[in-house]
C-alpha cells in the first residue's frame, strides 16, 4: 500500500513539474546538515576496511543504505515531511 | 481526432486530480506516503554517493593519492607548489655608485636611476652628485655628470633672461596699449619664459620686427623712433617695466 502511495506521489509531482523542485529542496537540506559528508565517510570506511579487494556495488548498497537512513537527523526529517505536505496541499489547491 | 484526444486528456487529468485530492485530504495517508517518498529520495542520494565512490576506488584514483602521501614524507620542505626548488639563488651585485647590494636582475635599472641616465631620476642623481662633490670630491669620476651640472646652470640662467626679455618683448609689441595688457603679459611671461629660455636672441629680433610693423599703422614715424629708443632703454633697464610703458605715450603726448 505504501509503495503505491509513493508511486502516486511521484507521479502527481512529476505531472505538476514539482518533482525537480522537491528533490532539489531535500538535497540542499541534507547537504546543509552535513548528512552527505557523513555518508561519504562511512562509505569510504566500508570500502577501505577490506584491504584486499574492493566490495561490489551491491555489497555497498546493502551495508551503507541503512546506515544512511539512520544518519539523517530527526529535526531535518520532520522539517522535510512538513514541507512536503504543505507543497502537496498547495499543488492540490491550485489545481492541475 | 484532436477534439476527442483533448477530451480524453481532460478526463484523465480530472481523474488524476480527484485521486490526488483524495490522497491529500486524508491526513494519515498523506503522512505515510510523504514519509515513504522522503525515504526514497534519501536512498537515491545514497546510491549516487555509493556509485561515485565505488567508481573512484575501482579506477584506483585514491591509491595514487596515498602513494604520493608516502613519497612526500621523504622529501625535505624546500619545494614550491610547482615542485621547483628555491630559485632565489641569484647573485647580488654591489653597486659602485651607492655601494648597495642589488639583485642581478634589477642591476641595470638600478644603475640607470643611480647614475642619472634615466628620465625621472635625473634630478635625484644630480642632487646626489652635487652633494657628494661639494662635500668630498671636486673632480667627479663619472664623465656624464659634469655635463649634467652644466645643463642645470644653463637652465637656471636661461629662465631669468627669458622672463625679463619676454616681458619687455610683450609690452613693446603692443604699442599704445592699456595697463591691462601689461598685467596680461606678466602671467604669459611666467609660462613662456621657461619654454623659450634658449631663444632669447631670436625672440628679441622678432619683437623688433613686430614693433616696426605695429608702429607703422597707428602711430607716426616720430613716435615709432621714440618707441624704438625707449625699447633699447627698456632692454638695458629690466626693472622699469611700467614706467617704460608710460614713457612712449608720454613722449608722444609731449610732442
Coordinates of C-alpha atoms in Angstrom, one line a residue, chain B residues 1-10:
Chain B
X1 CA -9.5 13.3 -33.7
X2 CA -7.8 16.1 -31.9
X3 CA -11.0 17.0 -30.2
X4 CA -11.5 13.5 -28.9
X5 CA -7.9 13.5 -27.7
X6 CA -8.4 16.6 -25.9
X7 CA -11.5 15.3 -24.2
X8 CA -9.6 12.2 -23.2
X9 CA -6.8 14.2 -21.8
X10 CA -9.2 16.3 -19.8

